[in-house]
Amino acid sequence: MSYRAPVKDQLFCMKELAGIDQVAQIPGFEEAGYETAQAVLEEAAKFNEEVVAPLNWSGDQDHGSWDNGVVRASPGFKEAYKALTEAGWQGLQQPVEYGGQGLPKLIGAACIEMTMSANLAFSLCSILTTGATEALLTAASEELKQRYIPKMISGEWTGTMNLTEPQAGSDLALVRSKAVKQADGTYRISGQKIFITWGEHDMADNLVHLVLARTPDAPEGVKGISLFVVPKFMVNEDGSLGKRNDVFCASIEEKLGIKASPTAVLVYGDDKGEVGPGAIGYLVGEENRGLEYMFIMMNAARYDVGMQGIAVSERAYQHAVAYAKDRIQSRPVDGSAKESVAIIHHPDVKRMLMTMRSLIEGERAMALVGAAAYDTAHHHPDAEVAKKAQAFYEFLVPLIKGYSTENSVEVTSLGVQVHGGMGFIEETGAAQYYRDSRILPIYEGTTAIQANDLVGRKTARDGGAVAKAVASQIADLEAQLAARSSAACKTYAAQLKAGREAFLEVVDFVLANVKSNPNAVFAGSVPYLMLAANLVCGWQMGRALIVAEDKLAAGEDADFMAAKIATVRFYGDHILPRVASQRLSILTGGESVTAMALDAF
């Protein structure tokens, strides 16, 4: 089934909820208002629908090859990547001074959602390059920036993130790769890195690996980790490519999903290049501050993985709707037809489709509001405005990542369910989205890691100040909804109020117990994340309800606005009520999580 980018809903969120015209008032973004966003999104939609999406199914079936360290991308990927870079999509939101287009993240996020929906495995190469670029922009010397960033922004070279190792997993304190300083100021890197997305391929001329490693005298733990740029090919003084560095792809993983994205095992320092033993690397920033710098890339990646959850959910939803409209089975339960009808007429199929749709639209609204906060935080001339926006954005990141990815597994599973038995058959395509989604709550920090971040850094550290500020804004919206004449708004105000009050109870519980009874708090950390994100999405959906009612009354795009109202009502009736059970498990369920003796498992 063909993919159609959700441009209309993206533009609605950008204009009515995220405030694209307010973002365009920030210096440097003056030409990036609604009209620019519309033009860019329409072009992005055309490119992804016509060039990228057709490769999704074929890439899942023929996902490239590895032969003695050489990785060849899935058929068609190399040509599609060339088209993407030649059209300038890789540099969309990157700085103009390094060859980018300098557009806001708000526009870039909407565009990358399309690429992710069109072909998740393909999109990961560009996403990681963007994250690596951001890390270098923040922490690298000007020499390293000039040497690597322009080529990464152009897409001629791609970037990777080399964090974990076989013994480390998510515990980066256990990283053991070595970096030995040389007389010329470079470092020789040795060790093995695993789970490196697009860690080797033939789509670009060079790969720029960002690698975590330890110097010989580094302190133990995370405070002794440094960050290095390690290119696949050395870069000569004139910018041309030189000798092959000592980094080798030992294998690529066989995976459940995103099969066309090569996940590499990289070996450094095995004397398989042309530079002698030890890969040559260049220190980024200062020694022993590598994890701090890498978190820049990881935060960018976490937001992007949240967008991946939304994107694969959107693709699964479109697939399920098309099937439900086409599949004829059973008479309607209300007797409105004597013959069998398309299954989209049946109430439970509608329930599944509405669950999918409402989760996607709530998450998209939250994510694009987050992108606007990022733009404000990084570019607004008023330091106080920027500081508040940064705190809000940082609060949202674990919600965007955790909620959107956890729900992507639910949404894509519902997509299989809508297909019935045919959903379990690979040729229908529904199963691919389910398989692809399963990695999303795991990589770039599991949902528990996101939830621990929400508890520790985003709630306890500031005494719940940002969380309670969010709740205050939600209370203001409740008053606006309750003051309106429609029954839908009054009902939604009550539903939102119940969610906000539950959220505040949980925030107070976290603050009161995080030091005295940490097990009880962290036993409920994932439910807290899901509750908080559900509420934030519900907040944005409530804002959308007001806009949609007013525009419908004015006769503007009646079909879209009526559908938006129906989706918000469903969210209030079926999704927001999940907060109640999450609240209960957080406040009263911590002890039962840890009660069983370990040897009883």
XYZ file of C-alpha atoms in Angstrom:
601
model
C 0.000 0.000 0.000
C 1.284 3.445 -0.877
C 2.276 5.970 1.770
C 0.736 9.436 1.976
C 2.493 11.947 4.189
C 0.188 13.501 6.844
C 1.020 17.045 5.741
C -2.327 18.536 6.722
C -2.129 17.329 10.330
C 1.525 18.313 10.606
C 0.765 21.838 9.383
C -2.198 22.087 11.754
C 0.037 21.167 14.694
C 2.795 23.504 13.551
C 0.522 26.503 13.102
C -2.095 26.090 15.815
C -0.192 24.311 18.593
C 3.572 24.739 18.098
C 3.370 28.332 16.868
C 5.393 28.309 13.654
C 4.760 32.024 13.141
C 6.133 32.776 16.618
C 9.215 30.707 15.832
C 9.602 32.783 12.656
C 9.965 35.895 14.808
C 13.201 34.556 16.294
C 16.274 36.122 14.644
C 17.563 33.853 11.901
C 14.192 32.217 11.302
C 12.433 35.203 9.728
C 11.875 33.377 6.436
C 10.723 30.168 8.128
C 7.053 30.925 8.764
C 3.944 28.987 7.814
C 4.228 29.520 4.053
C 7.808 28.260 4.022
C 6.835 25.290 6.176
C 3.983 24.411 3.838
C 6.208 24.575 0.754
C 8.972 22.502 2.357
C 6.585 19.873 3.725
C 4.851 19.458 0.394
C 8.179 18.874 -1.342
C 9.285 16.486 1.394
C 6.036 14.575 1.019
C 6.533 14.206 -2.712
C 10.122 13.010 -2.311
C 9.370 10.470 0.404
C 6.205 9.137 -1.210
C 7.822 8.681 -4.610
C 11.474 7.859 -3.869
C 11.848 6.460 -0.346
C 8.583 4.663 0.449
C 8.721 2.191 -2.468
C 11.945 0.744 -1.014
C 10.470 -0.096 2.390
C 9.077 -3.546 1.637
C 11.891 -4.550 -0.703
C 14.482 -3.507 1.873
C 12.851 -5.752 4.445
C 13.104 -8.686 2.036
C 16.595 -8.012 0.618
C 18.425 -6.101 3.296
C 21.887 -5.832 1.846
C 24.971 -7.919 2.465
C 28.251 -8.247 4.400
C 31.328 -9.784 2.801
C 34.686 -9.676 4.573
C 34.035 -6.291 6.135
C 32.324 -4.741 3.105
C 28.641 -3.873 3.561
C 26.400 -3.203 0.599
C 23.102 -1.449 1.247
C 19.769 -2.854 0.181
C 19.097 -2.485 -3.568
C 17.916 1.019 -4.402
C 19.071 2.570 -1.133
C 22.274 4.022 -2.560
C 20.401 5.775 -5.343
C 17.716 7.041 -2.974
C 20.348 8.357 -0.575
C 22.088 10.159 -3.417
C 18.780 11.764 -4.389
C 18.169 12.778 -0.753
C 21.552 14.462 -0.391
C 21.474 16.144 -3.798
C 18.092 17.666 -2.917
C 19.575 19.108 0.303
C 17.404 17.237 2.793
C 20.365 16.229 4.979
C 21.220 19.861 5.785
C 17.688 21.131 6.282
C 18.089 22.378 9.853
C 21.878 22.635 9.977
C 23.807 25.950 10.236
C 24.162 28.009 7.095
C 27.841 28.709 7.812
C 28.649 25.011 7.319
C 26.464 24.563 4.250
C 23.091 23.866 5.837
C 19.773 25.596 5.205
C 19.307 26.861 8.748
C 15.609 26.002 9.063
C 14.018 25.439 12.497
C 13.843 22.018 14.103
C 10.063 22.426 13.929
C 10.181 22.114 10.144
C 12.967 19.550 10.184
C 11.098 17.284 12.612
C 8.023 17.159 10.399
C 10.139 16.337 7.363
C 12.111 13.581 9.073
C 8.840 12.033 10.311
C 7.936 11.544 6.661
C 11.250 9.850 5.836
C 10.888 7.600 8.879
C 7.347 6.649 7.883
C 8.352 6.078 4.301
C 11.251 3.798 5.232
C 12.401 3.577 8.831
C 15.540 1.545 8.157
C 16.677 3.948 5.417
C 16.042 7.041 7.546
C 18.370 5.977 10.346
C 21.508 6.806 8.368
C 20.508 10.457 8.012
C 19.267 10.718 11.588
C 22.532 9.525 13.098
C 24.516 11.831 10.832
C 22.452 14.751 12.114
C 23.075 13.713 15.727
C 26.813 13.370 15.145
C 26.851 16.782 13.494
C 25.141 18.350 16.516
C 27.694 16.820 18.880
C 30.584 18.190 16.818
C 28.966 21.609 16.533
C 28.722 21.782 20.309
C 32.031 20.340 21.468
C 34.583 19.987 18.658
C 37.422 22.344 17.842
C 36.988 24.673 14.892
C 39.528 22.615 12.978
C 37.480 19.441 13.389
C 34.272 21.284 12.562
C 35.674 22.640 9.322
C 37.153 19.294 8.369
C 34.075 17.134 8.938
C 30.813 19.064 9.327
C 30.377 20.483 5.786
C 30.732 17.011 4.257
C 28.322 15.545 6.824
C 25.759 18.268 6.174
C 26.041 17.716 2.436
C 25.537 14.004 3.033
C 28.763 13.063 1.263
C 29.923 11.572 4.556
C 27.731 9.959 7.203
C 28.080 9.826 10.980
C 27.699 7.129 13.611
C 27.540 6.864 17.386
C 29.855 4.242 18.954
C 28.924 3.808 22.590
C 28.385 0.347 23.882
C 30.509 -2.804 23.978
C 29.758 -6.491 24.613
C 30.318 -6.249 28.372
C 28.695 -2.828 28.860
C 25.154 -2.739 27.473
C 23.542 0.444 28.747
C 26.091 0.798 31.563
C 28.674 2.972 29.832
C 30.808 3.046 32.973
C 32.000 -0.374 31.769
C 33.356 0.901 28.433
C 36.876 -0.482 27.927
C 37.975 0.736 24.473
C 41.406 2.384 24.736
C 42.745 5.662 23.392
C 46.501 6.235 23.602
C 47.800 9.721 22.856
C 50.511 10.059 20.222
C 53.293 12.614 19.848
C 51.396 14.424 17.084
C 48.346 14.946 19.325
C 46.234 12.224 17.721
C 45.131 9.086 19.569
C 45.323 5.415 18.672
C 41.989 3.730 19.342
C 41.505 0.021 20.011
C 38.528 -2.033 21.117
C 35.203 -3.412 19.920
C 31.882 -1.593 19.562
C 28.513 -3.262 19.022
C 25.054 -2.250 17.839
C 26.429 0.474 15.545
C 23.588 1.565 13.278
C 24.769 2.136 9.699
C 28.282 1.500 11.051
C 29.444 0.344 7.623
C 27.888 0.797 4.178
C 28.517 1.849 0.584
C 26.143 4.838 0.316
C 28.681 7.549 1.229
C 32.351 8.212 0.497
C 33.382 8.272 4.147
C 32.008 7.424 7.578
C 32.702 9.598 10.625
C 32.545 7.536 13.799
C 32.108 9.252 17.166
C 33.720 6.811 19.594
C 33.759 6.620 23.387
C 37.072 5.356 24.781
C 39.400 5.658 27.779
C 42.883 7.096 27.972
C 45.410 5.003 29.980
C 45.283 7.223 33.070
C 41.558 7.964 32.987
C 39.559 7.553 36.214
C 37.187 4.622 36.466
C 33.498 4.974 35.683
C 31.720 7.450 33.456
C 34.038 10.295 34.514
C 36.924 8.652 32.674
C 35.357 8.432 29.214
C 36.524 10.612 26.324
C 35.020 11.199 22.871
C 36.931 10.822 19.604
C 36.326 11.369 15.916
C 37.519 8.296 14.040
C 37.033 8.482 10.252
C 36.807 5.371 8.095
C 39.205 7.054 5.678
C 41.751 9.597 6.798
C 41.178 13.136 5.565
C 44.113 14.895 3.895
C 44.942 18.563 4.425
C 43.223 19.490 1.151
C 40.038 17.679 2.222
C 40.545 14.686 -0.048
C 40.323 11.161 1.311
C 43.521 9.332 2.207
C 44.446 6.001 3.744
C 41.974 3.512 5.172
C 41.870 3.837 8.953
C 42.169 0.825 11.256
C 38.451 0.268 11.805
C 36.852 -2.881 10.429
C 33.292 -4.208 10.305
C 33.530 -7.708 11.769
C 29.872 -8.537 11.116
C 26.360 -7.173 10.883
C 23.544 -8.395 13.089
C 20.534 -10.468 12.023
C 17.627 -8.579 13.578
C 13.896 -8.840 14.232
C 13.170 -5.601 12.375
C 14.682 -2.581 10.609
C 16.526 -5.244 8.662
C 17.728 -2.957 5.878
C 19.627 -0.834 8.408
C 23.032 -2.530 8.847
C 23.808 -2.882 12.562
C 27.547 -3.353 12.733
C 30.126 -4.843 15.055
C 33.139 -2.565 14.627
C 36.664 -3.553 15.604
C 39.253 -0.817 16.175
C 42.993 -1.442 16.290
C 43.196 -4.841 14.609
C 45.791 -3.591 12.087
C 43.459 -4.058 9.119
C 43.795 -0.584 7.678
C 46.622 1.331 6.062
C 47.776 3.364 9.081
C 49.401 0.680 11.230
C 47.917 -0.841 14.397
C 45.385 1.328 16.150
C 42.725 3.484 14.528
C 43.699 7.162 14.402
C 41.264 9.337 16.327
C 40.929 13.001 17.214
C 39.844 14.176 20.660
C 36.543 16.055 20.794
C 36.710 18.748 23.464
C 38.573 17.729 26.600
C 39.630 14.340 27.925
C 37.227 12.609 30.325
C 34.221 14.692 29.214
C 33.168 12.343 26.441
C 29.894 11.168 27.937
C 28.855 14.766 28.525
C 29.431 15.534 24.835
C 27.870 12.299 23.653
C 24.720 13.115 25.591
C 24.204 15.949 23.108
C 23.990 13.384 20.349
C 21.996 11.005 22.534
C 19.395 13.665 23.370
C 19.014 14.462 19.688
C 18.730 10.752 18.986
C 16.161 10.237 21.757
C 13.905 12.901 20.302
C 14.362 11.371 16.867
C 13.542 7.870 18.127
C 10.327 9.282 19.570
C 9.586 10.604 16.090
C 10.318 7.111 14.749
C 7.596 5.762 17.022
C 5.112 8.275 15.628
C 6.262 7.596 12.074
C 6.002 3.812 12.098
C 2.645 4.132 13.871
C 1.400 6.434 11.103
C 2.482 3.976 8.434
C 0.810 1.076 10.253
C -2.371 3.136 10.686
C -2.554 4.006 7.000
C -2.007 0.350 6.097
C -4.731 -0.792 8.490
C -7.256 1.788 7.279
C -6.719 0.784 3.662
C -7.229 -2.888 4.524
C -10.290 -2.187 6.686
C -11.935 -0.285 3.822
C -11.200 -3.082 1.364
C -11.822 -6.251 3.380
C -15.463 -7.412 3.150
C -16.552 -9.575 6.059
C -19.747 -10.023 8.122
C -22.971 -8.064 8.319
C -23.082 -4.979 10.565
C -24.345 -5.603 14.106
C -26.944 -2.819 13.868
C -28.685 -4.467 10.917
C -28.059 -1.507 8.628
C -27.158 -3.846 5.760
C -28.267 -7.366 4.879
C -25.039 -8.254 3.127
C -21.460 -8.374 4.351
C -19.700 -5.006 4.540
C -16.177 -3.662 4.736
C -14.827 -4.347 8.210
C -14.333 -0.627 8.873
C -18.084 -0.561 9.560
C -17.687 -2.813 12.623
C -17.438 -1.043 16.010
C -14.402 -2.918 17.302
C -12.437 -2.257 14.127
C -13.325 1.408 14.469
C -12.147 1.272 18.101
C -8.793 -0.106 17.056
C -8.362 2.422 14.258
C -9.366 5.307 16.521
C -6.941 4.143 19.197
C -4.181 4.152 16.612
C -5.162 7.534 15.198
C -5.658 9.331 18.503
C -2.343 8.133 19.934
C -0.515 9.242 16.771
C -2.117 12.684 16.670
C -1.509 13.319 20.369
C 2.113 12.244 20.102
C 2.710 14.281 16.964
C 1.323 17.386 18.658
C 3.542 16.838 21.713
C 6.635 16.260 19.577
C 6.146 19.320 17.368
C 5.453 21.525 20.382
C 8.718 20.125 21.746
C 10.540 21.023 18.527
C 9.326 24.617 18.794
C 10.575 24.719 22.392
C 13.973 23.523 21.161
C 14.097 26.296 18.562
C 13.212 28.863 21.205
C 15.748 27.488 23.667
C 18.613 27.540 21.169
C 17.888 30.714 19.239
C 15.710 33.147 21.199
C 17.554 36.395 22.020
C 15.955 36.717 25.480
C 18.019 34.551 27.827
C 15.174 34.029 30.291
C 12.739 32.945 27.566
C 15.370 30.591 26.186
C 16.065 29.126 29.640
C 12.391 28.347 30.268
C 12.032 26.811 26.835
C 15.103 24.635 27.429
C 13.707 23.337 30.708
C 10.381 22.556 29.028
C 12.077 20.803 26.108
C 14.256 18.717 28.410
C 11.163 17.691 30.371
C 9.474 16.611 27.139
C 12.309 14.543 25.645
C 11.848 11.402 27.804
C 8.089 11.679 27.284
C 8.414 11.957 23.514
C 10.884 9.095 23.376
C 9.262 6.777 25.904
C 5.555 7.274 25.238
C 5.719 7.393 21.457
C 7.860 4.268 21.218
C 5.957 2.202 23.778
C 2.740 3.124 22.018
C 4.229 2.315 18.625
C 4.340 -1.332 19.685
C 0.668 -1.112 20.679
C -0.315 0.725 17.504
C 1.534 -1.575 15.128
C 0.149 -4.592 16.992
C -3.343 -3.192 16.489
C -2.452 -2.797 12.827
C -1.788 -6.534 12.654
C -5.029 -7.199 14.559
C -7.118 -5.163 12.116
C -5.833 -7.451 9.361
C -6.891 -10.526 11.317
C -5.117 -13.693 10.221
C -3.716 -11.946 7.174
C -1.806 -9.613 9.465
C 0.253 -12.600 10.579
C 1.234 -13.286 6.983
C 4.307 -11.336 5.917
C 3.093 -10.565 2.387
C 0.423 -8.155 3.661
C 3.155 -5.907 5.096
C 1.465 -5.251 8.446
C 3.926 -7.443 10.339
C 6.930 -5.419 9.154
C 5.774 -2.328 11.057
C 5.250 -4.426 14.199
C 8.737 -5.928 13.890
C 10.326 -2.568 13.083
C 8.685 -0.906 16.076
C 9.983 -3.360 18.658
C 13.479 -1.870 18.827
C 12.198 1.641 19.470
C 11.521 1.327 23.240
C 14.994 -0.238 23.565
C 17.647 1.703 21.685
C 18.951 5.150 22.615
C 18.003 4.286 26.193
C 15.245 1.888 27.188
C 11.932 3.216 28.451
C 13.141 2.594 32.007
C 16.197 4.767 31.354
C 13.944 7.532 30.024
C 11.697 7.124 33.065
C 14.614 7.258 35.490
C 15.726 10.466 33.771
C 12.209 11.878 34.206
C 12.209 11.023 37.899
C 15.743 12.112 38.756
C 16.798 14.940 36.456
C 13.439 16.264 35.306
C 11.319 16.061 38.481
C 13.324 15.606 41.674
C 16.244 17.870 40.740
C 14.116 21.039 40.447
C 11.587 20.075 43.102
C 8.947 19.439 40.452
C 9.024 23.060 39.244
C 8.729 22.322 35.508
C 6.211 19.537 36.052
C 3.997 21.818 38.129
C 4.377 24.655 35.625
C 3.057 22.300 32.952
C 0.160 21.373 35.219
C -0.617 25.059 35.705
C -0.883 25.591 31.959
C -3.165 22.575 31.702
C -5.395 24.040 34.434
C -5.665 27.232 32.381
C -6.797 25.194 29.380
C -9.369 23.375 31.490
C -10.929 26.732 32.347
C -11.042 27.720 28.687
C -12.669 24.422 27.731
C -15.215 24.573 30.563
C -16.241 28.105 29.572
C -17.187 27.059 26.049
C -20.699 26.114 25.058
C -20.067 22.720 23.460
C -20.645 19.513 25.370
C -17.436 18.108 23.895
C -15.340 20.866 25.454
C -17.047 20.644 28.848
C -16.586 16.879 28.946
C -12.984 17.123 27.864
C -12.284 19.753 30.525
C -13.432 17.306 33.208
C -11.344 14.490 31.727
C -8.274 16.694 31.564
C -8.835 17.883 35.134
C -8.899 14.291 36.415
C -5.651 13.576 34.572
C -3.935 16.717 35.877
C -4.905 16.014 39.484
C -3.598 12.452 39.214
C -0.357 13.779 37.709
C 0.157 16.230 40.574
C -0.448 13.480 43.134
C 2.245 11.400 41.464
C 4.695 14.313 41.266
C 4.231 14.928 44.993
C 4.697 11.211 45.678
C 7.965 11.209 43.711
C 9.285 14.278 45.521
C 8.339 12.926 48.950
C 9.806 9.446 48.476
C 12.633 9.551 45.934
C 15.322 9.755 48.649
C 13.658 7.911 51.528
C 12.101 5.083 49.499
C 13.709 5.045 46.038
C 12.597 1.509 45.209
C 8.950 2.509 45.555
C 9.438 5.521 43.283
C 11.488 3.799 40.598
C 9.179 0.774 40.578
C 6.614 3.221 39.219
C 8.914 5.278 37.028
C 7.691 3.885 33.701
C 4.026 4.269 34.669
C 4.882 7.845 35.709
C 6.383 8.519 32.289
C 3.355 7.044 30.534
C 0.980 9.030 32.745
C 2.819 12.310 32.265
C 3.104 11.906 28.498
C -0.529 10.861 28.195
C -1.501 14.052 30.005
C 0.779 16.273 27.901
C -0.644 14.755 24.722
C -4.114 15.242 26.153
C -3.274 18.879 26.843
C -2.311 19.438 23.223
C -5.399 17.573 22.035
C -7.540 19.860 24.180
C -5.948 22.890 22.555
C -6.636 21.311 19.164
C -10.285 20.807 20.094
C -10.828 24.535 20.625
C -9.158 25.433 17.329
C -11.050 22.759 15.400
C -14.433 23.797 16.810
C -13.836 27.438 15.920
C -12.648 26.645 12.419
C -15.504 24.241 11.806
C -17.977 26.936 12.867
C -16.297 29.284 10.386
C -16.671 26.720 7.598
C -12.923 26.147 7.224
C -11.894 22.685 6.026
C -14.965 21.061 7.545
C -13.992 17.427 6.976
C -10.572 17.788 8.602
C -11.900 19.774 11.570
C -14.776 17.355 12.189
C -12.304 14.456 12.141
C -10.016 16.291 14.552
C -12.902 16.870 16.982
C -13.911 13.201 16.806
C -10.296 12.122 17.427
C -9.937 14.412 20.449
C -13.202 13.143 21.898
C -11.948 9.571 21.532
C -8.685 10.497 23.231
C -10.609 11.922 26.172
C -12.937 8.931 26.439
C -10.439 6.120 25.876
C -6.819 7.247 26.279
C -6.824 9.842 29.089
C -8.645 7.437 31.447
C -5.539 5.232 31.427
C -4.062 7.814 33.805
C -6.267 6.560 36.657
C -4.852 3.037 36.697
C -1.302 4.328 36.244
C -1.762 6.664 39.216
C -2.973 3.787 41.375
C -0.090 1.486 40.486
C 2.447 4.249 41.188
C 1.023 5.333 44.535
C 0.196 1.902 45.959
C 1.975 -0.737 43.882
C 5.646 -0.192 44.551
C 5.952 -2.744 47.340
C 4.507 -5.606 45.317
C 7.061 -4.969 42.563
C 9.963 -5.720 44.908
C 8.314 -8.088 47.399
C 9.293 -11.403 45.823
C 12.599 -12.922 46.870
C 15.113 -13.067 44.025
C 15.572 -16.828 44.273
C 11.813 -17.291 43.850
C 11.899 -16.098 40.251
